[in-house]
Amino acid sequence: MPNGSSSFAGGGRPAVTVNAVVSAALIVALYIVLSLLRQQGIIGTYWGMILDLALITTTSAIGLSLIYGFAGQFSLGHVAFYGIGGYVSAYITKAYGATTLNFVLGLAAGTLAAALIAFLIGLPILRLRSDYLGIATLGFGVIVKVFMDNSDKISKLLGGSMGMTGIPRLTTFPWVFWSAVLVILLARNLVHSSHGRACISVREDEIAADIMGIDTTRFKMLAFVLGCAMAGLAGGLYAHLYVYLHPKSFEFLKSFDVLLIVVLGGLGSLTGTVVAGMGVVFLQEVLRDVLGQQFLEWRGVVYALVLIVLMILRPQGLMGGWEFSLDRWLSRPSKGGKASGTAGMP
């Protein structure tokens, strides 16, 4: 029996694989376990919010992983799109009411706004390469920060340099969990598609990819717009979790936090991005408890030292280019036996 196949859609091609069903069951089981732990108070309110923040950060980092890790586009303006999504989403729920429908519309509008602006600025700047692209995206991040500082001149609801207050708290655990799952699955399917392989070829050697007939501009734009849209979605969830937005939260230096997660996890590894995204957020909070308020400033020093040590020991990142694969895990040969079926996806 072919590995992982359970049913076929007429033409002999598996419609639903066993591994897909097992994967879905594991994800649902993880969601149920985490929900029960929160309902029973084993995961308290504080750590519950940290878990939500970790999932939101991971959602944003997956977007940058597509842009930089897989398409090789060095972007330093990622947090600007995070902020755009947050402000647009919060404006809609604040202006039109704190209903679930408006929340969904706000998230959709924030995601689309980030994608649209990414497309518009991507047209001129994605022709640049390497450091030049990084500087251009850095400049865009500065522009967005200045715009947020003066946003009250457009609408008082945006708050300007004083920050945006009165945002309804609508983000809950199911929203952040399933948003993260959706983004990871979307990124995973893209990476393993022909479009994803074209993006990787652009990362490896753009000139060679161009010679081979790959429309490099198109695939760079695809990764950039999709990655920024994911940041916009994460920003909308963040706005409705902490119910307050301030322009300082989206200054260009914050982009380095997301960049560090992607590099730390390993360029070209979604698994590494997820592990690093969750790990970094929880590490910062653990250090807050360990160091206490008196030495809280030392948290940045410890955090930086951990990063330096990890980069020395694992310059390719925690996961390198490795990806967790249920296919590989289920087809692992038993002791003394032989693996059956095809090898798992890389």
Coordinates of N, CA, C and O in Angstrom, one line a residue, residues 2-4 327-328 331 339-345:
P2 N 0.6 2.2 -0.9 CA 1.4 3.4 -0.9 C 1.4 4.1 0.4 O 0.3 4.2 1.0
N3 N 2.5 4.7 0.8 CA 2.6 5.3 2.1 C 1.6 6.5 2.2 O 1.5 7.4 1.4
G4 N 0.8 6.4 3.3 CA 0.0 7.6 3.6 C -1.3 7.7 2.8 O -2.1 8.6 3.0
D327 N 5.3 12.7 7.5 CA 5.6 11.7 6.5 C 6.8 10.9 6.9 O 6.8 9.7 6.9
R328 N 7.9 11.6 7.1 CA 9.2 11.0 7.5 C 9.1 10.2 8.8 O 9.6 9.1 8.9
S331 N 7.0 7.0 8.4 CA 7.6 6.0 7.5 C 9.0 5.6 8.0 O 9.7 4.9 7.3
A339 N 12.1 0.7 5.7 CA 11.1 1.7 5.5 C 10.2 1.4 4.4 O 10.6 0.9 3.3
S340 N 8.9 1.7 4.5 CA 8.0 1.4 3.4 C 7.5 2.8 2.9 O 7.5 3.8 3.6
G341 N 7.1 2.8 1.6 CA 6.6 4.0 1.0 C 7.7 5.0 0.7 O 8.9 4.7 0.7
T342 N 7.3 6.2 0.3 CA 8.2 7.2 -0.1 C 8.8 7.9 1.0 O 8.2 8.0 2.1
A343 N 9.9 8.6 0.8 CA 10.5 9.4 1.8 C 9.7 10.6 2.0 O 9.0 11.1 1.2
G344 N 9.8 11.2 3.3 CA 9.0 12.4 3.6 C 9.6 13.6 2.9 O 10.7 13.6 2.3
M345 N 8.8 14.6 2.9 CA 9.2 15.9 2.2 C 10.3 16.5 3.0 O 10.4 16.4 4.2

